C-alpha positions as a LaTeX table, in Angstrom:
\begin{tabular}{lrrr}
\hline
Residue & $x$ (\AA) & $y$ (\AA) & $z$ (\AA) \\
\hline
Unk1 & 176.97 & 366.01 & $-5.00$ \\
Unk2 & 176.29 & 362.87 & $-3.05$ \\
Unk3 & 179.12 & 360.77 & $-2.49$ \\
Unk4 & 178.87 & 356.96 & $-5.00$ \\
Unk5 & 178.13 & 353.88 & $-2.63$ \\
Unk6 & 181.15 & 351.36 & $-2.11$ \\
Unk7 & 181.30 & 348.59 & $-3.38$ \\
Unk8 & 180.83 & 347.21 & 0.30 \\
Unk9 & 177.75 & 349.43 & 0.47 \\
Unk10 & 176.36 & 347.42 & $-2.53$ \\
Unk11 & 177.24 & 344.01 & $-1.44$ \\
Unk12 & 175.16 & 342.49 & 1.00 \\
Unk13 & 177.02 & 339.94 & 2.62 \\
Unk14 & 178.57 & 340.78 & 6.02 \\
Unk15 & 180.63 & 338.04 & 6.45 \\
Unk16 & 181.85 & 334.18 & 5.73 \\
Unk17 & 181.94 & 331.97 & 8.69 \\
Unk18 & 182.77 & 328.20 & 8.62 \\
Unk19 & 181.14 & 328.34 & 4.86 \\
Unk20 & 177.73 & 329.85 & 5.98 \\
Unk21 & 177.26 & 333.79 & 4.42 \\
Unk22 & 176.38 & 335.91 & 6.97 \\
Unk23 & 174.15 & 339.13 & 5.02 \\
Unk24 & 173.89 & 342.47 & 6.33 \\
Unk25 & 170.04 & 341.66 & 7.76 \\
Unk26 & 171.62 & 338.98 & 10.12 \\
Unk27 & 170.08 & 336.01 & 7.70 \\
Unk28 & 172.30 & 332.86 & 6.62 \\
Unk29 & 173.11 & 331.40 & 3.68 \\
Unk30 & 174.47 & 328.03 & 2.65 \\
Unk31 & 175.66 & 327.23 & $-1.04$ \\
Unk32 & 175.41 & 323.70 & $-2.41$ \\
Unk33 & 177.14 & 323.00 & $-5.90$ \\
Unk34 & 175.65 & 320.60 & $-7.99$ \\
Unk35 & 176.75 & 318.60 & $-11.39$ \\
Unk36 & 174.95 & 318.86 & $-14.46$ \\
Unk37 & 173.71 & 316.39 & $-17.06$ \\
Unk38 & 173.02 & 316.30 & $-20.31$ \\
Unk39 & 169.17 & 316.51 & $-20.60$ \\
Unk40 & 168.36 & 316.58 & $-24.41$ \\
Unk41 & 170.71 & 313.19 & $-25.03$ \\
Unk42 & 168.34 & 311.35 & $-22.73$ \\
Unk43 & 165.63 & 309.33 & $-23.97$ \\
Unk44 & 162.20 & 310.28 & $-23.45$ \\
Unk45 & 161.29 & 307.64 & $-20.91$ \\
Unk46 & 164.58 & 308.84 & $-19.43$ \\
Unk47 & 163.66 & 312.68 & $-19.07$ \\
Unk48 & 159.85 & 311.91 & $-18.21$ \\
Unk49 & 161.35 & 309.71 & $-15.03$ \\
Unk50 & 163.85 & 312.80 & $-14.07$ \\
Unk51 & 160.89 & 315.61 & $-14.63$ \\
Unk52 & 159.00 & 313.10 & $-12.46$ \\
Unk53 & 162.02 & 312.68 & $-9.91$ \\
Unk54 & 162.42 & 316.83 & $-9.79$ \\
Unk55 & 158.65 & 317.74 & $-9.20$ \\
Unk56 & 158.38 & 315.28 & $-6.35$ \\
Unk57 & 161.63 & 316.45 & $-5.09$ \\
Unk58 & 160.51 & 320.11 & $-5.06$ \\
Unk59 & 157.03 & 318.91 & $-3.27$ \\
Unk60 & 159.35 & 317.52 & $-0.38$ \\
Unk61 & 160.94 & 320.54 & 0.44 \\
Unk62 & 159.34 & 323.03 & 3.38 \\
Unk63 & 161.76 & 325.45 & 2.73 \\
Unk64 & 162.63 & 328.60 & 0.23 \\
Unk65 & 165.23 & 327.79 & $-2.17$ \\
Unk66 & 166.95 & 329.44 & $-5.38$ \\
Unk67 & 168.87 & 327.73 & $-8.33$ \\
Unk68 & 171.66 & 329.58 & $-9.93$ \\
Unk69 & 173.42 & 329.05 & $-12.62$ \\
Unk70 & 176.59 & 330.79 & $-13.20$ \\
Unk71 & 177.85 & 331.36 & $-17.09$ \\
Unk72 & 181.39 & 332.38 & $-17.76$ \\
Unk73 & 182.83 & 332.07 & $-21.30$ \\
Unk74 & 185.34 & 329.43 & $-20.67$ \\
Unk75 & 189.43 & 330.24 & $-20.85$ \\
Unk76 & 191.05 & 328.34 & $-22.92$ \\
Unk77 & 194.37 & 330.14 & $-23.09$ \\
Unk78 & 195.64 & 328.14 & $-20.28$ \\
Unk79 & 194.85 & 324.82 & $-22.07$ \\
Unk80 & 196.46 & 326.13 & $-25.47$ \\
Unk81 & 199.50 & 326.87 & $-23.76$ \\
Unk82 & 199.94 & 323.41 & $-21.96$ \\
Unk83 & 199.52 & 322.11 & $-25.29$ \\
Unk84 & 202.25 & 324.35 & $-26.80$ \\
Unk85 & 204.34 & 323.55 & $-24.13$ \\
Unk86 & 204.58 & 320.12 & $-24.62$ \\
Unk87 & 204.59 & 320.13 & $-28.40$ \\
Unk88 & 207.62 & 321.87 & $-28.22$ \\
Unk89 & 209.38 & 318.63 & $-26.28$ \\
Unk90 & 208.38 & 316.59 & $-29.48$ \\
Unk91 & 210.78 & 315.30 & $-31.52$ \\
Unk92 & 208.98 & 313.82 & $-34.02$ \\
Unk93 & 208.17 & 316.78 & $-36.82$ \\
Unk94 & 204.85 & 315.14 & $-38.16$ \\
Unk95 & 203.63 & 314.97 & $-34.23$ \\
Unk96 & 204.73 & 318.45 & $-34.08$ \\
Unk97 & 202.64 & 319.88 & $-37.21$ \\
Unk98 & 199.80 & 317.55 & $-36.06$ \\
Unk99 & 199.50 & 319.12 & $-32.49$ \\
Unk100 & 200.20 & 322.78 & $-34.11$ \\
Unk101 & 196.97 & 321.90 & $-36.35$ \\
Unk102 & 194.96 & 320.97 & $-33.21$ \\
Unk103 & 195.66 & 323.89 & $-31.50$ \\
Unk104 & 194.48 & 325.71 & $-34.26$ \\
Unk105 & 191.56 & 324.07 & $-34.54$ \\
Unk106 & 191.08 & 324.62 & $-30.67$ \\
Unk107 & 191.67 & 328.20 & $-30.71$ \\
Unk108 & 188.80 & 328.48 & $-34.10$ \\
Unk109 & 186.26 & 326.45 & $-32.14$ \\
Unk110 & 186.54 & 328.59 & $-28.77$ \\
Unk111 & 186.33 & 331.79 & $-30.91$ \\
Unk112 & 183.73 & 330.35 & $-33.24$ \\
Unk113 & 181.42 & 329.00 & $-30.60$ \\
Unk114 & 181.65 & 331.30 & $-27.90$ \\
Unk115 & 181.92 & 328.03 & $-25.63$ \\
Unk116 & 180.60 & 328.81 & $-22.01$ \\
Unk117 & 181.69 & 327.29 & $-18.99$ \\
Unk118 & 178.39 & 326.96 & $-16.46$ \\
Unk119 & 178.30 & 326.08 & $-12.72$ \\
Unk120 & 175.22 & 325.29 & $-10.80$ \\
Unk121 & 174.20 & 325.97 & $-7.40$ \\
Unk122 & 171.45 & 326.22 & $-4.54$ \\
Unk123 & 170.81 & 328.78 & $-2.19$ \\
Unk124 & 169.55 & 328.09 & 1.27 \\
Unk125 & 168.02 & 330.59 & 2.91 \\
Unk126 & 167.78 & 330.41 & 6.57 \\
Unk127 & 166.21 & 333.43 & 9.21 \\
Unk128 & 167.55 & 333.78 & 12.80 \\
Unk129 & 164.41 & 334.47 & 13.71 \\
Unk130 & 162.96 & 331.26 & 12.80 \\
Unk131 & 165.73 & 329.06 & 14.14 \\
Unk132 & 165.00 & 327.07 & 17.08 \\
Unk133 & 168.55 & 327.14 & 19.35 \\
Unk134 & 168.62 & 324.52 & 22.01 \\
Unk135 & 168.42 & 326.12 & 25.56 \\
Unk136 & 166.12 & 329.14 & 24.09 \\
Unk137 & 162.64 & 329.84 & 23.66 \\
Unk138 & 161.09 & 329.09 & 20.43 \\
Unk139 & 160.08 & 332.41 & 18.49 \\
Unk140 & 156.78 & 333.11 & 18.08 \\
Unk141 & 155.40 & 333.60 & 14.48 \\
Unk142 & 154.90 & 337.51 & 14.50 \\
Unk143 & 158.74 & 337.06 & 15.67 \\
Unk144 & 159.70 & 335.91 & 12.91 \\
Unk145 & 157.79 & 338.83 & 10.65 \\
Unk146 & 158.35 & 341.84 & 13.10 \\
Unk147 & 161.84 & 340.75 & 14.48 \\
Unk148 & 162.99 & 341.60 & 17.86 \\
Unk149 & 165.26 & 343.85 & 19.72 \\
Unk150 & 166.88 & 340.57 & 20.92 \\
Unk151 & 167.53 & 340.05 & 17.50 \\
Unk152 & 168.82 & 343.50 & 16.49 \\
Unk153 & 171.33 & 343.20 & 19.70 \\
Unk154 & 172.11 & 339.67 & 17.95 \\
Unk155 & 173.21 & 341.36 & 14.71 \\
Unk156 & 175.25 & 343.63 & 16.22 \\
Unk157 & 176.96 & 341.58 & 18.81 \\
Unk158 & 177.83 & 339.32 & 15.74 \\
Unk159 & 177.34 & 335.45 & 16.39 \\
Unk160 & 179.02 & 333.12 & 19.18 \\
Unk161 & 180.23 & 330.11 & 17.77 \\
Unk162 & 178.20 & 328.07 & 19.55 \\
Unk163 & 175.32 & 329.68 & 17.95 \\
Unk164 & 177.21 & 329.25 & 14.55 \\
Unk165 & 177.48 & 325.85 & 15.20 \\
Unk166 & 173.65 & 325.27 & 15.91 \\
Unk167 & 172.71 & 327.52 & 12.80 \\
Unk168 & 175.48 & 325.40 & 10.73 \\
Unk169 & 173.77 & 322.03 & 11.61 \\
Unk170 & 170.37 & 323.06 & 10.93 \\
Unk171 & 171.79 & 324.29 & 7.27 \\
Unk172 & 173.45 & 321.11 & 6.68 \\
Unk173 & 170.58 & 319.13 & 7.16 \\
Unk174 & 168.60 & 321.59 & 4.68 \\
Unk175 & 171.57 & 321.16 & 2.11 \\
Unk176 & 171.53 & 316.78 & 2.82 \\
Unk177 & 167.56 & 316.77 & 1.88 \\
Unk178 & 168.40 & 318.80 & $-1.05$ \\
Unk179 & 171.68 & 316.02 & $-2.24$ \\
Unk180 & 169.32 & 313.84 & $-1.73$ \\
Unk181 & 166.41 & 314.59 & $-3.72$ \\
Unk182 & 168.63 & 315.68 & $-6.48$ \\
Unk183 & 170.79 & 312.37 & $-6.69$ \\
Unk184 & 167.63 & 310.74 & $-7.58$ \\
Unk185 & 167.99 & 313.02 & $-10.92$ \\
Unk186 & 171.65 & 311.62 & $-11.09$ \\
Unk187 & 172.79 & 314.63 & $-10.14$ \\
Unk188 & 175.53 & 315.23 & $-7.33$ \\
Unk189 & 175.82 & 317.81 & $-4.99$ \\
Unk190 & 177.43 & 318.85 & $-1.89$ \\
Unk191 & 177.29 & 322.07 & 0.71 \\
Unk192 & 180.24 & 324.29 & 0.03 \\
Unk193 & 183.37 & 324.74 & 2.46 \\
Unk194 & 184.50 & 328.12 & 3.85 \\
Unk195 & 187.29 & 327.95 & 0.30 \\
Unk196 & 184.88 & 326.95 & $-2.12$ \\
Unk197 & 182.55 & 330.04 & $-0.99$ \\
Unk198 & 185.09 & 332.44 & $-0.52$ \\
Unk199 & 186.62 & 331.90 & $-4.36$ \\
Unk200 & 183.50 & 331.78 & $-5.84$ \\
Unk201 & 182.21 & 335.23 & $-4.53$ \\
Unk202 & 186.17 & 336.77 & $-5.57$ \\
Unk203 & 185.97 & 335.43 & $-8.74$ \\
Unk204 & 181.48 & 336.90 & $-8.99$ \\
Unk205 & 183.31 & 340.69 & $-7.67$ \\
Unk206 & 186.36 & 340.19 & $-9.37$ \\
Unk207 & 185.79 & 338.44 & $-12.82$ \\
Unk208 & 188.69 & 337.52 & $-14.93$ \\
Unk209 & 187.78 & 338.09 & $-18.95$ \\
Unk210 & 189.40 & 335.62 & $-20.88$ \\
Unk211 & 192.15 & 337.49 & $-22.90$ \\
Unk212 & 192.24 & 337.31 & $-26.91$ \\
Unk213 & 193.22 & 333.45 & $-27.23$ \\
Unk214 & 196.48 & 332.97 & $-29.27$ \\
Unk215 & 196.70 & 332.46 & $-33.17$ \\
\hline
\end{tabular}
């Protein structure tokens, strides 16, 4: 009976360098997080002007992107016991059965409403063999589609930090044009740090689910 793949068999990421994902082919990755706003309260000049703003910000990218959007169901337990916390430092017994209601009427809604906490993201994409490096020949196009056993010695050797550092500015430049067609949306965004990445793929393999919430 064949043996069942790891769970490092089944994720493709090799490793997290400076903030850029390294995968398994030798590709890169860079994650920018963006805000969010509230489309539907927007008038309807105001949402023609931003689906205006987002189709000529996709036309002015050259290069492969992908928009995620991460749904948890959001944890209130921590908030409800902050709140129970410092009701019990009141004093005052009508504040008291006041803040005991709220949290009541907390604890209902989150139940009630199944209220989702959502993150939003996008995922550069970037090929080794279609980087230019300063002080190296330019890849040819069939390079780029076929590879090279330059390439496959690259993978293996791992990547110098100079080379890191070359790939790294090339993503950031990718991740600036896409801030900066997005702010025009009112949205804000910036390219995640080597933290920000590395707790947001614990908590993707690792979820937490929210325990009962208290009565």
């Amino acid at each position: 009976m064949p043996e069942a793949p790891s769970t490092t068999d089944l994720v493709q990421i090799k490793e997290i360098r400076e903030g850029v994902i390294v995968m398994k082919d030798d590709s890169l990755r860079a994650l920018v997080q963006v805000s969010a706003i509230n489309f539907e309260l927007r008038s309807s000049d105001e949402q023609a002007a931003i689906l205006q703003q987002f189709s000529a910000f996709l036309n002015a990218i050259d290069f492969p992107v992908q928009m995620v959007v991460h749904s948890r169901r959001f944890d209130i337990s921590t908030y409800i016991a902050g709140v129970q916390e410092a009701t019990a430092q009141l004093s005052n017994e009508l504040l008291k059965i006041q803040a005991g209601e709220y949290i009541k009427f907390v604890t209902e809604l989150a139940e009630l409403a199944n209220i989702m906490a959502k993150n939003f993201y996008v995922a550069i994409p970037m090929s080794l063999a279609s980087i230019a490096v300063e002080g190296e020949p330019k890849k040819g196009f069939f390079a780029g589609i076929f590879g090279s056993k330059k390439a496959g010695a690259t993978a293996q050797q791992g990547i110098s930090p100079e080379r890191l550092a070359a790939y790294k500015s090339q993503l950031q430049q990718r991740a600036d044009l896409i801030i900066g067609g997005l702010s025009g949306m009112g949205l804000k965004g910036h390219m995640m740090s080597q933290e920000e990445v590395s707790a947001l793929f614990l908590e993707l393999y690792n979820p937490i689910v929210p325990a009962s919430q208290p009565k």
